[in-house]
The first five atom37 places (N, CA, C, CB, O) and aatype in JSON, in Angstrom:
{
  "aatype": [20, 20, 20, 20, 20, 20, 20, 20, 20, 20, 20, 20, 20, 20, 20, 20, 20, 20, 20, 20, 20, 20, 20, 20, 20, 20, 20, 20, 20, 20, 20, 20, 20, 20, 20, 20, 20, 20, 20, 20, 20, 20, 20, 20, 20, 20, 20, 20, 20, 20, 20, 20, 20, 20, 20, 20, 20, 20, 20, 20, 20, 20, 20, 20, 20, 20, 20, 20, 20, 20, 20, 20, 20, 20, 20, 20, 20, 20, 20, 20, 20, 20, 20, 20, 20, 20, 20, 20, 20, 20, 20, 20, 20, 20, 20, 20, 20, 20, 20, 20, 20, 20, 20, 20, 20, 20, 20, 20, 20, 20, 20, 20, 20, 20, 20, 20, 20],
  "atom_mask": [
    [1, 1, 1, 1, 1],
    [1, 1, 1, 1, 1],
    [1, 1, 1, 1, 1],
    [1, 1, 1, 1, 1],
    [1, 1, 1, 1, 1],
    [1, 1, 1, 1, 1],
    [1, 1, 1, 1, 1],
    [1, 1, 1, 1, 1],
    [1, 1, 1, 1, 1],
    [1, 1, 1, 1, 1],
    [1, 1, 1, 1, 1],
    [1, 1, 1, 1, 1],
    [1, 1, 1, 1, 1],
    [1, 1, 1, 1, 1],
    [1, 1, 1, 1, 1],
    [1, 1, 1, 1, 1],
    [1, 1, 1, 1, 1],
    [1, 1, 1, 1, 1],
    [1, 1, 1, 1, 1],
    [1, 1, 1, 1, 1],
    [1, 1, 1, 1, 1],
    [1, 1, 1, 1, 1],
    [1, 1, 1, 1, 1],
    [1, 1, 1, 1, 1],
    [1, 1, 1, 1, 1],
    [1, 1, 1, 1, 1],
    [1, 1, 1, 1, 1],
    [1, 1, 1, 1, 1],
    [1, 1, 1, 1, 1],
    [1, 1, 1, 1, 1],
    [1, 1, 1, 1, 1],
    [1, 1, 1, 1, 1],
    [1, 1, 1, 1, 1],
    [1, 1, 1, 1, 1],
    [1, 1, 1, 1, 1],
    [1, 1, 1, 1, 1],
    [1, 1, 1, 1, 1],
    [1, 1, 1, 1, 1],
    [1, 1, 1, 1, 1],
    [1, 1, 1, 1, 1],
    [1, 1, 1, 1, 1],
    [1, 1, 1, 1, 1],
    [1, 1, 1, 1, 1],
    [1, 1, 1, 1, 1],
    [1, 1, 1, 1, 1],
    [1, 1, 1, 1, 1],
    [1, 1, 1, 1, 1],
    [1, 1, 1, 1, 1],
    [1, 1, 1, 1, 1],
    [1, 1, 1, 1, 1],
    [1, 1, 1, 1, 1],
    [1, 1, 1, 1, 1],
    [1, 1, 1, 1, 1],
    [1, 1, 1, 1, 1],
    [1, 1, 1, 1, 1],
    [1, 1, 1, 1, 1],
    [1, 1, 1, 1, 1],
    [1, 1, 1, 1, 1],
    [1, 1, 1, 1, 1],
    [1, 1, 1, 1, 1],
    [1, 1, 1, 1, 1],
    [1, 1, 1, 1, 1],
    [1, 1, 1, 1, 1],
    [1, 1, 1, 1, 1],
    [1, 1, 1, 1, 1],
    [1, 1, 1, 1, 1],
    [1, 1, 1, 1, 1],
    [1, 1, 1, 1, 1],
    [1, 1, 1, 1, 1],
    [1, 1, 1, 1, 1],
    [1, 1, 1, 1, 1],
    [1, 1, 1, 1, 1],
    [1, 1, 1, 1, 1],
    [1, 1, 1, 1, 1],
    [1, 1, 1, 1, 1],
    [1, 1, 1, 1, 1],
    [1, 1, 1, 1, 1],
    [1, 1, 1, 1, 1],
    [1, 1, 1, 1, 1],
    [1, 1, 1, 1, 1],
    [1, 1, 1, 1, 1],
    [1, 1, 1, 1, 1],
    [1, 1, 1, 1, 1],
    [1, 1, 1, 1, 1],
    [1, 1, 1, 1, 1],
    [1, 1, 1, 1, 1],
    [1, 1, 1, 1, 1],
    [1, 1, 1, 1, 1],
    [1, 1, 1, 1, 1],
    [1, 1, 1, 1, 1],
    [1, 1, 1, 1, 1],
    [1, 1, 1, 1, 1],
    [1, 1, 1, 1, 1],
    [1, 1, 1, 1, 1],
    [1, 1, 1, 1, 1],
    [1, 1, 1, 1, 1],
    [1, 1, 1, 1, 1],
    [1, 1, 1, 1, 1],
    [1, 1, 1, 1, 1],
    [1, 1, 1, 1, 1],
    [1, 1, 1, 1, 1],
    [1, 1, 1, 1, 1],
    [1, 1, 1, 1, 1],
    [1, 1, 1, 1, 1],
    [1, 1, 1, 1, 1],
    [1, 1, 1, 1, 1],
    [1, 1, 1, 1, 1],
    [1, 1, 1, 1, 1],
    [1, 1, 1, 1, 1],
    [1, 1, 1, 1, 1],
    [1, 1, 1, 1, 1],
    [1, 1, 1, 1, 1],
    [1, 1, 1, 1, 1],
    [1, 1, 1, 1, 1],
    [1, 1, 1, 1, 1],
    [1, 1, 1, 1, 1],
    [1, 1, 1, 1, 1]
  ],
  "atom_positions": [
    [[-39.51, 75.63, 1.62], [-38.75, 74.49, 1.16], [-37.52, 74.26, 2.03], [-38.35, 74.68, -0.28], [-37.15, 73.1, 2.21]],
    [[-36.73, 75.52, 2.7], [-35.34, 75.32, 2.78], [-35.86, 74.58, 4.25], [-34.12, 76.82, 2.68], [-35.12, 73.81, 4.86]],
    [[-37.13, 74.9, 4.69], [-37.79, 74.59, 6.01], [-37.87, 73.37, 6.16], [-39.04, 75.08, 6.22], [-37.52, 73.01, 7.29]],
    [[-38.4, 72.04, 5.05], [-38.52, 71.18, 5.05], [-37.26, 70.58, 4.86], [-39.37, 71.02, 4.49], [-37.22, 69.56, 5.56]],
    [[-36.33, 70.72, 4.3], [-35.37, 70.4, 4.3], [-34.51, 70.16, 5.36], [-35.1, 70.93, 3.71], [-33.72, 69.25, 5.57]],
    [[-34.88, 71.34, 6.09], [-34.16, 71.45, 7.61], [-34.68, 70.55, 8.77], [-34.34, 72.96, 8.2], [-34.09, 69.92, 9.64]],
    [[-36.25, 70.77, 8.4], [-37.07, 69.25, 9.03], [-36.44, 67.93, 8.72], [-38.63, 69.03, 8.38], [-36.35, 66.93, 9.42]],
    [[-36.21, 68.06, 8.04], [-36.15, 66.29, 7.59], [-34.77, 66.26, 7.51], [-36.95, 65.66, 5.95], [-34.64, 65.16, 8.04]],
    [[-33.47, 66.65, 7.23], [-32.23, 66.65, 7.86], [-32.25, 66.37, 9.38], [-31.61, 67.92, 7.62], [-31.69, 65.3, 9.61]],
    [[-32.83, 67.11, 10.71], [-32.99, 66.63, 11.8], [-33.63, 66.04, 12.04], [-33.03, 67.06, 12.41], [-33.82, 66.02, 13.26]],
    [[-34.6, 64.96, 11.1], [-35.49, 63.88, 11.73], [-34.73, 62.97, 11.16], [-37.1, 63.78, 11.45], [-34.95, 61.87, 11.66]],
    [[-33.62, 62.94, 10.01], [-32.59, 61.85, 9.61], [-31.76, 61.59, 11.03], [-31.49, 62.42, 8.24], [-31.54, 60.45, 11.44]],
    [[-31.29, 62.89, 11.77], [-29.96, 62.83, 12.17], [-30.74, 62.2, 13.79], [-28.87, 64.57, 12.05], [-29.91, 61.57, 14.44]],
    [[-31.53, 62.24, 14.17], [-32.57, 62.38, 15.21], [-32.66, 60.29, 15.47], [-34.41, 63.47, 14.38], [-32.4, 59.41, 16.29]],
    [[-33.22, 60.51, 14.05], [-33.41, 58.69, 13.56], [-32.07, 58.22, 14.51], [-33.1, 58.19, 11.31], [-31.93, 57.75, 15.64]],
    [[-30.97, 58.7, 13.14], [-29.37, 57.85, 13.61], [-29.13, 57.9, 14.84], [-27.97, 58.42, 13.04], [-28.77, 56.88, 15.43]],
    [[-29.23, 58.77, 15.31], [-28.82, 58.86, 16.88], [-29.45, 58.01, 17.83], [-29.08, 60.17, 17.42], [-28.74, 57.44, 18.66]],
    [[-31.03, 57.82, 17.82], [-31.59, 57.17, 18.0], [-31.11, 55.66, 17.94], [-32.34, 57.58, 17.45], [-31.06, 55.07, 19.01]],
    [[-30.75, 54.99, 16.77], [-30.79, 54.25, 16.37], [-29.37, 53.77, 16.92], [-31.22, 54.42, 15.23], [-29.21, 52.63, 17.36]],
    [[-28.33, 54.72, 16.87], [-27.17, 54.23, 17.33], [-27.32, 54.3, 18.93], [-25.95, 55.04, 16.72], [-26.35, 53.8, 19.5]],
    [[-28.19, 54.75, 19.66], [-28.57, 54.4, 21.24], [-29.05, 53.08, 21.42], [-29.69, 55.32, 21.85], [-28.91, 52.7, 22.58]],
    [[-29.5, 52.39, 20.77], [-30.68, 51.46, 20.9], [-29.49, 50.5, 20.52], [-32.29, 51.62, 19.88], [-29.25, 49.54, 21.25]],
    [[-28.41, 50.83, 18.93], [-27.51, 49.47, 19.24], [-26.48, 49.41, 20.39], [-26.67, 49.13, 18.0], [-25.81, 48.38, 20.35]],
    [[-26.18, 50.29, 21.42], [-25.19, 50.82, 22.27], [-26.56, 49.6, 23.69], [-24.93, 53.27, 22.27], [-26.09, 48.65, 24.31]],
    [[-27.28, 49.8, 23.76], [-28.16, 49.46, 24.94], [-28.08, 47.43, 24.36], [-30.22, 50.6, 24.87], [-27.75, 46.53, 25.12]],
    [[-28.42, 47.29, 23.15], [-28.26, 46.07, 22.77], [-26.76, 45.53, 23.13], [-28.62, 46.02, 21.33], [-26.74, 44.5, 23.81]],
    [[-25.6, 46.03, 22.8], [-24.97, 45.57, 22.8], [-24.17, 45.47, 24.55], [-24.57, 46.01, 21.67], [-23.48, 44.58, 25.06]],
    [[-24.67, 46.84, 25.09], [-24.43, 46.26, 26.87], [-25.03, 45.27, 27.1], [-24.9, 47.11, 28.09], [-24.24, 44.4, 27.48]],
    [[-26.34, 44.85, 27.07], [-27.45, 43.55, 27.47], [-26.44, 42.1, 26.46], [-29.73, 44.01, 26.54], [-26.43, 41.03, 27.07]],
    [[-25.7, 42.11, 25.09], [-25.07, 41.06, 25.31], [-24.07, 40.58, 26.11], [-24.82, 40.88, 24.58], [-23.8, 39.42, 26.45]],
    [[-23.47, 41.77, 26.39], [-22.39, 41.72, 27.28], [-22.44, 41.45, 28.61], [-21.85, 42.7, 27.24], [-21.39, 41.31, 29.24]],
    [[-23.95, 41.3, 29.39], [-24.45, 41.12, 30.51], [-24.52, 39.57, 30.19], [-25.75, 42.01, 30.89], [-23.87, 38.64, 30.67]],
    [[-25.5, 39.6, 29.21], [-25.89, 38.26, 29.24], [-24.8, 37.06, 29.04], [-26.88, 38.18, 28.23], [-24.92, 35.96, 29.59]],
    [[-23.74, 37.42, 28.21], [-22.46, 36.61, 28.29], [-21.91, 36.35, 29.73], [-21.37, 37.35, 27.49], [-21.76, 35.24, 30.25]],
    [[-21.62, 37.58, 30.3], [-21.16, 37.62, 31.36], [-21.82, 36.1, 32.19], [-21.5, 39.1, 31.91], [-21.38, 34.98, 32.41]],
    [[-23.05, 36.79, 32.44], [-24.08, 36.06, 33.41], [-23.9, 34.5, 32.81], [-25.88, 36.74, 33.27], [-23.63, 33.7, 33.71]],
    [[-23.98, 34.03, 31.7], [-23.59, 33.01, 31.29], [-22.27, 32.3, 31.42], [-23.84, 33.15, 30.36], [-22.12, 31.09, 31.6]],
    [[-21.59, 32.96, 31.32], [-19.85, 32.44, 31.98], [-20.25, 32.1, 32.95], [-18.49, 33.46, 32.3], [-20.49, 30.9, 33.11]],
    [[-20.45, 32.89, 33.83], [-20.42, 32.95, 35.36], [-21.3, 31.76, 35.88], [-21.01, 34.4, 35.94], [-20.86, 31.14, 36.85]],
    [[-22.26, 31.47, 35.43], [-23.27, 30.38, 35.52], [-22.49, 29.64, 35.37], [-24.4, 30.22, 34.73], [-21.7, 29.59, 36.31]],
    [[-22.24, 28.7, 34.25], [-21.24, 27.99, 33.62], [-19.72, 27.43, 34.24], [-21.04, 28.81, 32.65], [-19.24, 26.3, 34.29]],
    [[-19.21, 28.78, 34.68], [-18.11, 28.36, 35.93], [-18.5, 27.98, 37.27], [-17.23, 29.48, 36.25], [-17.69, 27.71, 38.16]],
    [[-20.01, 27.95, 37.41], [-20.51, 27.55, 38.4], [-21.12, 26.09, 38.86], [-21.2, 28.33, 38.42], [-21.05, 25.5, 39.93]],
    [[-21.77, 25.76, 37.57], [-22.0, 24.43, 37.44], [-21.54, 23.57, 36.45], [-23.08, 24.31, 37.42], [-22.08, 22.47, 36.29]],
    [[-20.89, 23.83, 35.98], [-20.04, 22.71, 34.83], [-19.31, 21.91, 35.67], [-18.87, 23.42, 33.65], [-19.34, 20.7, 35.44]],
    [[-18.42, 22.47, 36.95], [-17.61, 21.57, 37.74], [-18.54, 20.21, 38.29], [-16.98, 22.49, 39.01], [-18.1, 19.06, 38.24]],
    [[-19.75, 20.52, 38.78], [-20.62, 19.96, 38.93], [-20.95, 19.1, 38.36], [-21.19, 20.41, 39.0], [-20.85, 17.95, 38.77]],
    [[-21.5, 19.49, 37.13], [-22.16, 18.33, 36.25], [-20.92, 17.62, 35.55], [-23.32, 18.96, 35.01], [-21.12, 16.57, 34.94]],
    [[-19.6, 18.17, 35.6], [-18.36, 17.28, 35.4], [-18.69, 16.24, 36.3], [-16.89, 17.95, 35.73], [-19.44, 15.32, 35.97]],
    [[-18.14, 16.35, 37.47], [-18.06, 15.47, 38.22], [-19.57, 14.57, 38.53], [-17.44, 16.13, 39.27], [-19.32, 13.43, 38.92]],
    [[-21.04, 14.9, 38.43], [-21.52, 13.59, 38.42], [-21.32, 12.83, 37.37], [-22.7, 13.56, 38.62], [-21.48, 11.64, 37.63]],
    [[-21.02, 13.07, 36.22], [-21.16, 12.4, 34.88], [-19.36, 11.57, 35.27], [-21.41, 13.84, 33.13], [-19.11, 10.59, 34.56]],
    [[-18.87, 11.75, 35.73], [-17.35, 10.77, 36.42], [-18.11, 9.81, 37.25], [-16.0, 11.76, 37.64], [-18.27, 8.67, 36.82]],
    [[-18.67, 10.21, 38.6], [-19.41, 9.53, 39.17], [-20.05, 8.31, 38.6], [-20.12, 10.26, 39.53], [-19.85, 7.13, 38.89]],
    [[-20.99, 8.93, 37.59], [-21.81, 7.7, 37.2], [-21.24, 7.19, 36.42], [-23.02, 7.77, 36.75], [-21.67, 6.07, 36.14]],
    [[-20.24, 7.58, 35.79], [-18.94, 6.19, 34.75], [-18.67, 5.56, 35.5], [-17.36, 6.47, 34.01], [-18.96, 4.37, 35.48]],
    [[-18.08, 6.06, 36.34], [-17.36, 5.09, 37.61], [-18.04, 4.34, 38.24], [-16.78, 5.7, 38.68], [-17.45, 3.43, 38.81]],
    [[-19.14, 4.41, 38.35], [-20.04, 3.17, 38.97], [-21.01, 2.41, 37.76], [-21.17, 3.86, 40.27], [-21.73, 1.48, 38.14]],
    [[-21.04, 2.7, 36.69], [-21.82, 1.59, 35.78], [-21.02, 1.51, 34.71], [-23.33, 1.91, 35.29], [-21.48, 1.3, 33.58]],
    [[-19.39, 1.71, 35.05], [-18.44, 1.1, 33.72], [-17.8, -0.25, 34.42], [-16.95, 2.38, 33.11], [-17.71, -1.29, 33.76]],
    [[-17.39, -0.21, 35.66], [-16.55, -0.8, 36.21], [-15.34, -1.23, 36.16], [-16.87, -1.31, 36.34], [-14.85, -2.16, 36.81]],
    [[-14.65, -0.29, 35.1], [-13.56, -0.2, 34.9], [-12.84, 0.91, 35.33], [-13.49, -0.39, 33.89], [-13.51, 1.94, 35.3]],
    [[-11.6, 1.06, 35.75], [-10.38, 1.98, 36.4], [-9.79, 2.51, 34.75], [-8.91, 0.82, 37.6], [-9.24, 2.05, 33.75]],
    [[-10.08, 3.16, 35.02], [-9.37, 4.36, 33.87], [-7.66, 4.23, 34.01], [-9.9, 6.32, 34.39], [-7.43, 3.6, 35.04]],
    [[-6.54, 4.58, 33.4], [-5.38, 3.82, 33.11], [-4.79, 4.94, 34.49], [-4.62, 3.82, 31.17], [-4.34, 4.41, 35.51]],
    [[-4.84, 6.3, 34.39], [-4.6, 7.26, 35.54], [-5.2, 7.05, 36.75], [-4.96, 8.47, 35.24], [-4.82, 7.81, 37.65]],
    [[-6.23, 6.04, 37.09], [-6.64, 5.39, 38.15], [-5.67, 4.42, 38.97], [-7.69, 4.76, 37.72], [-5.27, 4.32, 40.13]],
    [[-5.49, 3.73, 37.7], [-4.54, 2.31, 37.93], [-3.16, 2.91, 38.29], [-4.38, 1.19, 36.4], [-2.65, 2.35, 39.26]],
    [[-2.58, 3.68, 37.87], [-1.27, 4.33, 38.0], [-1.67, 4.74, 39.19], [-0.72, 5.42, 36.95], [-1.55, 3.72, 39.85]],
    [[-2.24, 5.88, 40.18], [-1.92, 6.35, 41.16], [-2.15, 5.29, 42.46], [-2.58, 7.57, 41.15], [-1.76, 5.44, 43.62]],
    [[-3.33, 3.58, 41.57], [-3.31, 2.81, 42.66], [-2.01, 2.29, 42.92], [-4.2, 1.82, 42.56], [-1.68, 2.16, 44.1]],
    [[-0.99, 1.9, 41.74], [-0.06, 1.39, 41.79], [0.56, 2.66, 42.78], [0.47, 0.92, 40.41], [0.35, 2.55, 43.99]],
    [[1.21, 3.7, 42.35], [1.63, 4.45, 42.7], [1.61, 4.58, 44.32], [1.2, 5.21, 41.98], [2.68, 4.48, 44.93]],
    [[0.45, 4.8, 44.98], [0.46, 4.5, 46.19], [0.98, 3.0, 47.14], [-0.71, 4.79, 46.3], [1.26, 2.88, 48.33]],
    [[0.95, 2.47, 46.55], [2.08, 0.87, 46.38], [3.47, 1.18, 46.45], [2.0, -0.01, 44.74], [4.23, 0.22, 46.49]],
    [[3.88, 2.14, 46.48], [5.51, 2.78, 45.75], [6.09, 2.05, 44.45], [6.93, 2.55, 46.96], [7.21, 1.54, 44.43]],
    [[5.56, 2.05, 43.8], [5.58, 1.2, 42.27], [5.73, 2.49, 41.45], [3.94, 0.15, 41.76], [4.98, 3.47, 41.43]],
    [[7.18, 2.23, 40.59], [7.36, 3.55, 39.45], [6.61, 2.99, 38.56], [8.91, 4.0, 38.76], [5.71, 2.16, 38.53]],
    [[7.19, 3.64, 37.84], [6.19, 4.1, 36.05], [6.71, 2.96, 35.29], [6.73, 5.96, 34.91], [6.17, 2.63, 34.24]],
    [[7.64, 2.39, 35.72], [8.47, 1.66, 34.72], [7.87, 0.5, 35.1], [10.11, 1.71, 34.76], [7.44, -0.23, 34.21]],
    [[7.72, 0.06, 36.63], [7.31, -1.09, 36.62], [5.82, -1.07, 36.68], [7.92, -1.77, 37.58], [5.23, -1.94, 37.32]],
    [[5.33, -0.34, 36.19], [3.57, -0.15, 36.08], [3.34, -0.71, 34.9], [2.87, 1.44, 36.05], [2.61, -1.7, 34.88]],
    [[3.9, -0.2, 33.68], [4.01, -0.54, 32.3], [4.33, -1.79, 32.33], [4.9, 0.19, 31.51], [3.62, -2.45, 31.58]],
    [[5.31, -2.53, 33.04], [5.75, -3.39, 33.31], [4.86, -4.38, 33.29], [6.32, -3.21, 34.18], [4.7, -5.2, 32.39]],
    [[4.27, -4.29, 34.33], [2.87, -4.94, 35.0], [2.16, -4.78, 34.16], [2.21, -4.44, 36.23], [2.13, -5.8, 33.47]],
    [[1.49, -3.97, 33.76], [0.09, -3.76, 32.58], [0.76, -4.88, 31.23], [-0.13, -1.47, 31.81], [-0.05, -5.52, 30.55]],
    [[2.03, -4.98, 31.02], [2.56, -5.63, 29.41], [2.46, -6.76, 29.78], [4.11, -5.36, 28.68], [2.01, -7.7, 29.12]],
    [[3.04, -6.8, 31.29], [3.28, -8.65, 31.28], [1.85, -9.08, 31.41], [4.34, -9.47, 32.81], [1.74, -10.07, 30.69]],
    [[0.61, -8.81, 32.02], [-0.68, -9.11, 32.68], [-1.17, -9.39, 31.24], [-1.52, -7.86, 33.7], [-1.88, -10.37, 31.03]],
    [[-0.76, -8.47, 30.16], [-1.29, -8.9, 28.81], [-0.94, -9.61, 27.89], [-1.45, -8.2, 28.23], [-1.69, -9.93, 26.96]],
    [[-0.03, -9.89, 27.98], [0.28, -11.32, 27.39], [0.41, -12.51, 28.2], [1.48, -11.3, 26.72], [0.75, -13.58, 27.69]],
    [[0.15, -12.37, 29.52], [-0.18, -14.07, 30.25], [-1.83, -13.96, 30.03], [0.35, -14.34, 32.43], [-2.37, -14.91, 30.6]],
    [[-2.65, -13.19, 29.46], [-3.77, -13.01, 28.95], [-4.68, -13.04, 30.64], [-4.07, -14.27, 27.63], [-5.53, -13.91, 30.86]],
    [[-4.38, -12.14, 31.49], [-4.77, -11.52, 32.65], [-6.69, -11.02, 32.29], [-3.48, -10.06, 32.91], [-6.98, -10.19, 31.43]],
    [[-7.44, -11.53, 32.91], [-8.54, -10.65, 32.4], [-9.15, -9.82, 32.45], [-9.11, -10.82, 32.32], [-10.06, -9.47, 31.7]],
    [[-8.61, -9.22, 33.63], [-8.59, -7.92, 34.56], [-7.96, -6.67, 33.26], [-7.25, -8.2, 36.26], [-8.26, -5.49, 33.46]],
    [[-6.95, -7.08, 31.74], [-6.39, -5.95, 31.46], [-7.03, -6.6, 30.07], [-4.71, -5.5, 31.85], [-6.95, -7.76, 29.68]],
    [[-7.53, -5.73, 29.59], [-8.51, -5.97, 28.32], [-7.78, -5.05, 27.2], [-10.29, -5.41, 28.63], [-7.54, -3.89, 27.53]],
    [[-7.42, -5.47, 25.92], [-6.56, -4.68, 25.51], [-7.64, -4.89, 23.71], [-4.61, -5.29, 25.85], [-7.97, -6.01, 23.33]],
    [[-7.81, -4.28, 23.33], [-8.58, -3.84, 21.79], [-7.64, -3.51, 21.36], [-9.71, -2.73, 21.54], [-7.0, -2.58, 21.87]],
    [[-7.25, -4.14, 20.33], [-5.96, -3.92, 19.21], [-6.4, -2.8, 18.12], [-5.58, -5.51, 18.27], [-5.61, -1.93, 17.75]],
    [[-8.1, -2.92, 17.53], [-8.5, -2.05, 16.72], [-8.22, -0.8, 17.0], [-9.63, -2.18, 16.55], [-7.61, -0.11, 16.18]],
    [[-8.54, -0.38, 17.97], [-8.83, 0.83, 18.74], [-7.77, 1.58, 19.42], [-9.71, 0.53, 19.68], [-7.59, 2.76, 19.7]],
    [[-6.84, -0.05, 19.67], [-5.67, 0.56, 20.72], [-5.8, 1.29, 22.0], [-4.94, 1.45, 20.09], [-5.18, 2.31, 22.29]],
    [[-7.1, 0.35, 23.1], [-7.22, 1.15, 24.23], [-7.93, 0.24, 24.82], [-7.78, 2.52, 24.16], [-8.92, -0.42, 24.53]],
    [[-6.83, 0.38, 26.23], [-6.79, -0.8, 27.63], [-8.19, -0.3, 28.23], [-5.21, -0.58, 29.05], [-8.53, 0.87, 28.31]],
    [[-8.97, -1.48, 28.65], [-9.69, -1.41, 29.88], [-9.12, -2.34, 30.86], [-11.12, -1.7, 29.69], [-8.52, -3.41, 30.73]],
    [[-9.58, -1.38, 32.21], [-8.82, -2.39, 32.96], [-9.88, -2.54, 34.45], [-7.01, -1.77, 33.28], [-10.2, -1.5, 35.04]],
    [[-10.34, -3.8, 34.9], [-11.67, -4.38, 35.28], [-10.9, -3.53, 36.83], [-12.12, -6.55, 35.05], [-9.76, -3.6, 37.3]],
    [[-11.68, -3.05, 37.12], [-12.33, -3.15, 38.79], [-11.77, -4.28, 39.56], [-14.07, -3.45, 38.87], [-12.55, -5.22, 39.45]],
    [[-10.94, -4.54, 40.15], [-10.66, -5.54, 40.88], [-9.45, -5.76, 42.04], [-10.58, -6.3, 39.99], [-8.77, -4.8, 42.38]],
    [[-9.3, -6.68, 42.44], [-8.36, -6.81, 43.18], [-7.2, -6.88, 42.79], [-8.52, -7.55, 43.76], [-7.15, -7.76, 41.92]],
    [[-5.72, -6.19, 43.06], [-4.85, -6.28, 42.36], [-3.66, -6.68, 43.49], [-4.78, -5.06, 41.49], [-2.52, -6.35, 43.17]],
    [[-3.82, -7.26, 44.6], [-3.21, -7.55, 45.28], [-2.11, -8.36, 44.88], [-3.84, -7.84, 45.98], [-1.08, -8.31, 45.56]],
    [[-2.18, -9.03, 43.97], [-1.08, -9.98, 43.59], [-0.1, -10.09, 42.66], [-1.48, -10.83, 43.4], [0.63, -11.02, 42.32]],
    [[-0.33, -8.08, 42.04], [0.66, -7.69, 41.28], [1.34, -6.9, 42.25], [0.28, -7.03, 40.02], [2.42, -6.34, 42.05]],
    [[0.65, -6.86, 43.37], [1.66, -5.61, 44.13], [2.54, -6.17, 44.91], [0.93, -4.52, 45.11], [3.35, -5.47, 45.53]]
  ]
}
């Protein structure tokens, strides 16, 4: 009896050990696989950022408001008179500056702006 006892105490402890190897091996392989997934991820996300800009930018046809600012900007045009420009263009009802009151957010057309600058 005390024999079986002693059997089966080391086929318990045998099990656990076991068992706690197998979650130790699982849990390196998530830690790979995360890894490997970041790493992927920091690899092509920049990527698929930038075509998905790309293709806004060519089938929206609109300049995003940080577009319009650095065009002005390269103009030597401050901030003050950018705002400036964007307020007055919208109330002489400009059609180039599209303004949604619901929503509260400018589009502003693709175009020539030569004659604010």
């Amino acid at each position: 009896m005390k024999w079986m006892k002693k059997q089966y105490i080391s086929e318990i402890f045998r099990l656990e050990k076991n068992q706690k190897r197998i979650i130790e091996v699982f849990n390196s392989e998530i830690k790979l696989l995360q890894s490997a997934f970041n790493e992927m991820r920091s690899i092509y996300k920049p990527q698929i950022a930038n075509k998905v800009d790309e293709k806004q930018k060519q089938s929206s046809g609109f300049l995003s408001l940080k577009d319009f600012f650095i065009l002005m900007k390269r103009e030597n045009k401050t901030e003050l008179e950018i705002k400036h420009i964007i307020f007055n263009a919208i109330k002489k009802g400009d059609r180039r500056f599209i303004y949604n009151k619901i929503e509260k957010k400018l589009l502003i057309l693709d175009a020539n702006f030569e004659d604010l600058i």
